[in-house]
mmCIF file of C-alpha atoms in Angstrom:
data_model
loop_
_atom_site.group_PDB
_atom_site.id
_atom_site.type_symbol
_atom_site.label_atom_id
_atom_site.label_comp_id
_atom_site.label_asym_id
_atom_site.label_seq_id
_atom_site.Cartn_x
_atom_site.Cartn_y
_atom_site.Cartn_z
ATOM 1 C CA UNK A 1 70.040 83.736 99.312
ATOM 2 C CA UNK A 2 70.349 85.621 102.033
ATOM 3 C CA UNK A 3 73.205 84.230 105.441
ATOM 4 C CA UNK A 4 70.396 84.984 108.000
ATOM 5 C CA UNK A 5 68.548 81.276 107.695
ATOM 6 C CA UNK A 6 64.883 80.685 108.426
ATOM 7 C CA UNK A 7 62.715 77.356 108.767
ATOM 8 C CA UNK A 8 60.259 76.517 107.861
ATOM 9 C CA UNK A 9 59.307 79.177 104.952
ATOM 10 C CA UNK A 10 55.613 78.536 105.579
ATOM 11 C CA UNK A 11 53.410 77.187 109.191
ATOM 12 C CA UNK A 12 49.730 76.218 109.300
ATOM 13 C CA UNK A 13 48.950 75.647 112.890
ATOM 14 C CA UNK A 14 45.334 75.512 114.657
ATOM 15 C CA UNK A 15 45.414 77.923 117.401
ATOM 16 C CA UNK A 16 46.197 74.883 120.212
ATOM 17 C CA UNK A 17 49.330 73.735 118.236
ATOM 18 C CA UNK A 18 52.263 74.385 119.883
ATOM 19 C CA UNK A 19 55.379 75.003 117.194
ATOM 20 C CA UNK A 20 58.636 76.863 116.641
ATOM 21 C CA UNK A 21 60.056 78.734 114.222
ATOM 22 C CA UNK A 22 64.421 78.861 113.663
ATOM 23 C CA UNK A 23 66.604 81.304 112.341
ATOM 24 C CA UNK A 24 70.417 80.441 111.536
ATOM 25 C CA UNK A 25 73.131 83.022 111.510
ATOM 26 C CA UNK A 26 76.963 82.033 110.555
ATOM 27 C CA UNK A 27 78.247 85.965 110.537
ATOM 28 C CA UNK A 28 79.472 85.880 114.097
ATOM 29 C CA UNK A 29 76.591 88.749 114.653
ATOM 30 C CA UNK A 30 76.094 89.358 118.487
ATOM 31 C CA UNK A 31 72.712 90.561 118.571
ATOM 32 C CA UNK A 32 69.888 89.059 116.661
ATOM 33 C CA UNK A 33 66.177 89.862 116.590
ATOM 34 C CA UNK A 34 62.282 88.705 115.893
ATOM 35 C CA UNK A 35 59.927 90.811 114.014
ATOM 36 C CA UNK A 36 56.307 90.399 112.586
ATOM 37 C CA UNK A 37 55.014 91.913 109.511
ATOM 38 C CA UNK A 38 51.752 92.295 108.343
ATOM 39 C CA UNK A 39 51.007 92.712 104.674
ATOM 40 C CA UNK A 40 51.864 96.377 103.379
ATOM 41 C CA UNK A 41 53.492 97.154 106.024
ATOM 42 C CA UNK A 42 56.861 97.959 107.308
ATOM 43 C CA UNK A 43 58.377 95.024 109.908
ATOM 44 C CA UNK A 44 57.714 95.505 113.492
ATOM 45 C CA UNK A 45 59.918 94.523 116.309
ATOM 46 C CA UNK A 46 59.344 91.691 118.477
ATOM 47 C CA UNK A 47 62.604 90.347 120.564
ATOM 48 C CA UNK A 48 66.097 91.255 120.482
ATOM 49 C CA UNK A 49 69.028 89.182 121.880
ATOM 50 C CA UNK A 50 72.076 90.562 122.952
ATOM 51 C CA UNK A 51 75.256 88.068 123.434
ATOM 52 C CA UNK A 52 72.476 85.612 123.668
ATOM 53 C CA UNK A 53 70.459 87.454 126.556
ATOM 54 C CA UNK A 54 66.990 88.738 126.004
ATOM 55 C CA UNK A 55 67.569 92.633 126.208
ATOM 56 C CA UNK A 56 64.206 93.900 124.706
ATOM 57 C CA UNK A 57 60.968 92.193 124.779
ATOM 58 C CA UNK A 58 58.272 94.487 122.634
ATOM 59 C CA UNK A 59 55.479 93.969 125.009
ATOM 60 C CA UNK A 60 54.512 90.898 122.941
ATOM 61 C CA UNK A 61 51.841 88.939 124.624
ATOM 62 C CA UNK A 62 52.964 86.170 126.452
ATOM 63 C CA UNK A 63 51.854 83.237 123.275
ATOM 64 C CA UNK A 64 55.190 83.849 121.586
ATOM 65 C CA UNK A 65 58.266 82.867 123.335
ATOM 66 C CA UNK A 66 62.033 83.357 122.084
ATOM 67 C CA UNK A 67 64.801 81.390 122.923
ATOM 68 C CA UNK A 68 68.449 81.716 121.817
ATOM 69 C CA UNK A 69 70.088 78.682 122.239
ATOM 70 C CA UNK A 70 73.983 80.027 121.134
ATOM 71 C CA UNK A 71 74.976 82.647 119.144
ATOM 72 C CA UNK A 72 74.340 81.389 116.091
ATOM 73 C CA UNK A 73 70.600 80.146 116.812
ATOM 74 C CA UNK A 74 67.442 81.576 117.355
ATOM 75 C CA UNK A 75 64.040 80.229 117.917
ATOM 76 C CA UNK A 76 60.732 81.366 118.657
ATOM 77 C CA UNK A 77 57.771 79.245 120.304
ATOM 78 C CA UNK A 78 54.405 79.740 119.273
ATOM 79 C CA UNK A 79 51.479 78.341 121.316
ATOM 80 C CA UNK A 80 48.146 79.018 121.536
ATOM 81 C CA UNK A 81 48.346 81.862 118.521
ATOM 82 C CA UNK A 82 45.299 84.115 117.319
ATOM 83 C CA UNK A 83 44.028 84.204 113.875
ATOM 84 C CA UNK A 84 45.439 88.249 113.640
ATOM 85 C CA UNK A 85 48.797 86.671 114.551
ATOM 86 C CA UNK A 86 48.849 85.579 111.143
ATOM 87 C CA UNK A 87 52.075 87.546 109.324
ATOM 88 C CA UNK A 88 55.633 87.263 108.006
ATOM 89 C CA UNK A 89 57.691 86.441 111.370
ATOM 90 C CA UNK A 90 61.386 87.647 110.138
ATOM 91 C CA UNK A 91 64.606 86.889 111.792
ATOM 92 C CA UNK A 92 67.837 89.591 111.538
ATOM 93 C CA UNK A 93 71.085 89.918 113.027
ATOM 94 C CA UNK A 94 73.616 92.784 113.583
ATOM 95 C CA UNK A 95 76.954 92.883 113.759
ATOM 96 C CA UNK A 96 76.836 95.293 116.799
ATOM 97 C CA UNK A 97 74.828 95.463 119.836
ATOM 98 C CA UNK A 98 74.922 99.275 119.505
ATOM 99 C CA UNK A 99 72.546 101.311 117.679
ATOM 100 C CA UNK A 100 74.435 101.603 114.357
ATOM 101 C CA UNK A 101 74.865 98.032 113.235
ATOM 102 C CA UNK A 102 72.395 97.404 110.161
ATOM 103 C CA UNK A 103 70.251 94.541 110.311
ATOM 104 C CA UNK A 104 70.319 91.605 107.601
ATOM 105 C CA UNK A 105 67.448 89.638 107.563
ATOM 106 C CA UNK A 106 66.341 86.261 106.518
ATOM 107 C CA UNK A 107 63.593 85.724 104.503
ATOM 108 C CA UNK A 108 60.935 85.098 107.058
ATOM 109 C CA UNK A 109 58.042 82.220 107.945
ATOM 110 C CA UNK A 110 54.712 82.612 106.560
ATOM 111 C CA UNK A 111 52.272 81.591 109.341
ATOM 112 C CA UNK A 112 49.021 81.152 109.179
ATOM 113 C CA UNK A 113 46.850 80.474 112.256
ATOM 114 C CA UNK A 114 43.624 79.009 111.428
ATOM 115 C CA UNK B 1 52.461 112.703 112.227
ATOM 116 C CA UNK B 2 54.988 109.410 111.621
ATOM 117 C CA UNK B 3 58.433 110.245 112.757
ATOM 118 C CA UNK B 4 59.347 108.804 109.129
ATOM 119 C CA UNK B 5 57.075 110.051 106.319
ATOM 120 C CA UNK B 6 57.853 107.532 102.440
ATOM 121 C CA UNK B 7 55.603 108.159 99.646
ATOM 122 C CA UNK B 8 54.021 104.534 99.410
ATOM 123 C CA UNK B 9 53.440 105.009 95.517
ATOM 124 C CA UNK B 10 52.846 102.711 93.530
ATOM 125 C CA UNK B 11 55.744 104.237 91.020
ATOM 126 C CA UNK B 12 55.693 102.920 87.954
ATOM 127 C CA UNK B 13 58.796 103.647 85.322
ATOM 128 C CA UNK B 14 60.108 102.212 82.176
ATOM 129 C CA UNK B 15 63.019 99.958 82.030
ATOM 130 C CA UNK B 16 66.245 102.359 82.327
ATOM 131 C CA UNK B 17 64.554 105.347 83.848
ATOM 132 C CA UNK B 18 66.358 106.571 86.980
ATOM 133 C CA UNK B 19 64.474 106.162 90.248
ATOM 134 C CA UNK B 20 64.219 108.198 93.038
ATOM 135 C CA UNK B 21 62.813 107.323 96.099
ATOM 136 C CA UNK B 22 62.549 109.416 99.279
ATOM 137 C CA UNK B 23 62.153 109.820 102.778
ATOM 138 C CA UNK B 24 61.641 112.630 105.228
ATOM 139 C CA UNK B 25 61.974 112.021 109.321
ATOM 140 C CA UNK B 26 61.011 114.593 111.556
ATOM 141 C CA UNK B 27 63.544 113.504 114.669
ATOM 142 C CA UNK B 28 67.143 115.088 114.382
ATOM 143 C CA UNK B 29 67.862 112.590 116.695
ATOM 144 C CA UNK B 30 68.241 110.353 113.501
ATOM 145 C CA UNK B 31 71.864 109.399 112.829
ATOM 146 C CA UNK B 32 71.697 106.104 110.800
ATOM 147 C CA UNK B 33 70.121 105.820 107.602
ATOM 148 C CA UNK B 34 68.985 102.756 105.439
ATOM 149 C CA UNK B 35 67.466 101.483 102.677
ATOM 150 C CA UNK B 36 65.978 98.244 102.507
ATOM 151 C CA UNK B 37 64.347 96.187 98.904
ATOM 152 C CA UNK B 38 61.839 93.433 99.905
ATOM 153 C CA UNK B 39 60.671 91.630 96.759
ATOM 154 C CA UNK B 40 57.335 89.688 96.996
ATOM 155 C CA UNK B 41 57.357 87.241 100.082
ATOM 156 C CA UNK B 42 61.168 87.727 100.830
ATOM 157 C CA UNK B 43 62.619 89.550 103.472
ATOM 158 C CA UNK B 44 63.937 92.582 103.656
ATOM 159 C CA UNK B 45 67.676 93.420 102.039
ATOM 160 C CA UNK B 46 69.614 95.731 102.867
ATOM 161 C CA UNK B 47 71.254 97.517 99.811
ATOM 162 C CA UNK B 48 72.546 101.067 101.477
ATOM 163 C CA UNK B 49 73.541 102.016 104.716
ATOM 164 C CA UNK B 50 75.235 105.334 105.720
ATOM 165 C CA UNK B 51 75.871 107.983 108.706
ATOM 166 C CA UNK B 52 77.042 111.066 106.449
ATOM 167 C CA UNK B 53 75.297 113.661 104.986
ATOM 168 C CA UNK B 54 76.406 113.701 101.023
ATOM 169 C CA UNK B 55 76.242 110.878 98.597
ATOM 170 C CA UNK B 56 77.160 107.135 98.758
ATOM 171 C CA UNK B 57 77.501 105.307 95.885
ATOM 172 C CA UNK B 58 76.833 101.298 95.330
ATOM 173 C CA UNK B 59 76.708 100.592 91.382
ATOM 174 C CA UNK B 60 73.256 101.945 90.567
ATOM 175 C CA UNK B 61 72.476 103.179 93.439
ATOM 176 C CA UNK B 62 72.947 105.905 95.239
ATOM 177 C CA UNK B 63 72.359 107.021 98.579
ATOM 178 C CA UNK B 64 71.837 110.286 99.792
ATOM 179 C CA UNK B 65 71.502 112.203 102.946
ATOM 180 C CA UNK B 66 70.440 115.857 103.666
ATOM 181 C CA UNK B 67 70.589 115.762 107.663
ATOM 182 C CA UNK B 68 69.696 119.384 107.463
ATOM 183 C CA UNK B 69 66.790 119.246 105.469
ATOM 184 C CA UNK B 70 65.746 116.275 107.221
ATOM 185 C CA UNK B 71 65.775 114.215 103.922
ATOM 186 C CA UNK B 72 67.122 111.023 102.631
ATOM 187 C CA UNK B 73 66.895 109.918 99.143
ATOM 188 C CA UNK B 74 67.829 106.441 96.986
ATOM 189 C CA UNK B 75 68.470 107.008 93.219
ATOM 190 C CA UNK B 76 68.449 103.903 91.457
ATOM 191 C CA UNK B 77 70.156 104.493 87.696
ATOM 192 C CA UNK B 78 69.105 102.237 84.668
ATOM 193 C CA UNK B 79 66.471 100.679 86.545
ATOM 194 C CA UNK B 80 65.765 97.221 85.717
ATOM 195 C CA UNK B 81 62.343 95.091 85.998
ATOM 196 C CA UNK B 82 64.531 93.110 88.260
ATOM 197 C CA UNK B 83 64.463 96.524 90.354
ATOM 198 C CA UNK B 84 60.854 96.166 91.248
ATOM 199 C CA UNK B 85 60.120 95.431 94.399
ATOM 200 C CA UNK B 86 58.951 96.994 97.909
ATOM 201 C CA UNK B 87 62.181 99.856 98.900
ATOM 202 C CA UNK B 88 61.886 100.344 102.825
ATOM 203 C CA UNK B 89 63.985 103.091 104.410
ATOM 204 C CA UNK B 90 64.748 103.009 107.744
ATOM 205 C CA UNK B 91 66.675 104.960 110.076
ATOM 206 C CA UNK B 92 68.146 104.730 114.104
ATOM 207 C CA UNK B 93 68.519 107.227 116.595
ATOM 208 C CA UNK B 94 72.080 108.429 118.241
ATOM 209 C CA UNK B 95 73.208 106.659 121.527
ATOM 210 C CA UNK B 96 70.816 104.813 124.005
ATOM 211 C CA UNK B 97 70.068 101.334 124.151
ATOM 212 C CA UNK B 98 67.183 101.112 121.027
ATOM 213 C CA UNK B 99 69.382 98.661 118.986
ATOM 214 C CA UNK B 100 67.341 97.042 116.588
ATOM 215 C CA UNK B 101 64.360 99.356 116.857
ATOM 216 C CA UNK B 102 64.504 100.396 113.552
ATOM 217 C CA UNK B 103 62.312 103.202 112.635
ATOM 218 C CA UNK B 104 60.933 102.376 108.736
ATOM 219 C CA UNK B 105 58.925 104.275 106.389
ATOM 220 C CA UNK B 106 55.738 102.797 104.892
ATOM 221 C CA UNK B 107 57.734 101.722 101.996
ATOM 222 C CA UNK B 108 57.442 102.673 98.509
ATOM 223 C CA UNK B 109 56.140 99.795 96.154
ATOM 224 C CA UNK B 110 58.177 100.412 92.705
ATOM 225 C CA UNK B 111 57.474 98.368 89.267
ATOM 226 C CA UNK B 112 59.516 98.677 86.543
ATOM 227 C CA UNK B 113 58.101 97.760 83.305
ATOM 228 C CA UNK B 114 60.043 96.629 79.775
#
């Protein structure tokens, strides 16, 4: 088990549902992050949350919406989604906020947007 | 060209062969090396990370890092079938403000067989 903690593991929505994903970290981490993956393919950055402020937004279209609560919680508000946003959606943290923290990752929701 | 070129495989090796998996980046900007194993709808765990050029050593595995030669390499000794599994490397540049913008490689999808 990994101590980056994700809910639900897997999401069918219609693409007019509105729902939300979580993510759970009890490391004390100050910086914590979204990212999609696709099948086969290496995760891509989303979001990342700095002392709880939004410091980089990937250009993600304006459907998915992250919110960070405290430091210890993450979510991340899906509404009207597209059948290609279909993917893992993976949650990490860092112990850092500088570029040489590694990033531990929970296992990830399964959506799938029919 | 990908800033970070990984052979995706599929390797194939009997149990207790040793492993090695590798990575070349094209970037000297690249200060922060590591290696990630995803099994089969899990996320991503980190098993190595290192800064150095030379050799790190976890149990069976072993990271290595040529930043001369641009090369980064993850031995895994005895393998196990418990070893198979996607191995993602990933890397971050010096300085700036990309936290969390990992870099990865394709990922290299490994199977070790009894």
């Amino acid at each position: 088990d990994t101590e980056v903690t994700q809910t639900p593991k897997h999401l069918v929505m219609g693409m007019t549902n509105k729902k939300s994903l979580k993510c759970e970290q009890h490391m004390g981490h100050r910086a914590m992050y979204w990212y999609k993956q696709k099948a086969k393919k290496p995760p891509e950055l989303m979001f990342v949350y700095s002392y709880e402020k939004l410091s980089i937004n990937e250009s993600v279209p304006s459907r998915f919406s992250p919110e960070c609560p405290n430091s210890s919680l993450l979510n991340l508000h899906l509404h009207a989604l597209q059948p290609e946003d279909s993917a893992l959606y993976l949650c990490a943290s860092s112990q850092g906020t500088a570029n040489n923290s590694p990033l531990h990752f929970g296992n990830g929701t399964r959506l799938t947007v029919t | 060209q990908k800033e970070v070129e990984q052979d995706p495989g599929p390797l194939s090796v009997p149990e207790g062969a040793i492993v090695s998996l590798n990575c070349t980046y094209s970037n000297s900007a690249f200060q922060y090396f590591m290696w990630y194993r995803q099994y089969s709808r899990k996320g991503p765990e980190l098993l190595m990370y290192t800064y150095s050029s030379g050799n790190k050593e976890d149990g069976r595995f072993t990271a290595q890092v040529d930043k001369s030669s641009k090369y980064i390499s993850l031995f895994i000794r005895d393998s196990q079938p418990s070893d198979s599994a996607t191995y993602l490397c990933a890397m971050y540049r010096a300085g700036g403000t990309s936290y969390g913008k990992l870099t990865f490689g394709q990922g290299t999808i490994l199977t070790v067989h009894p």
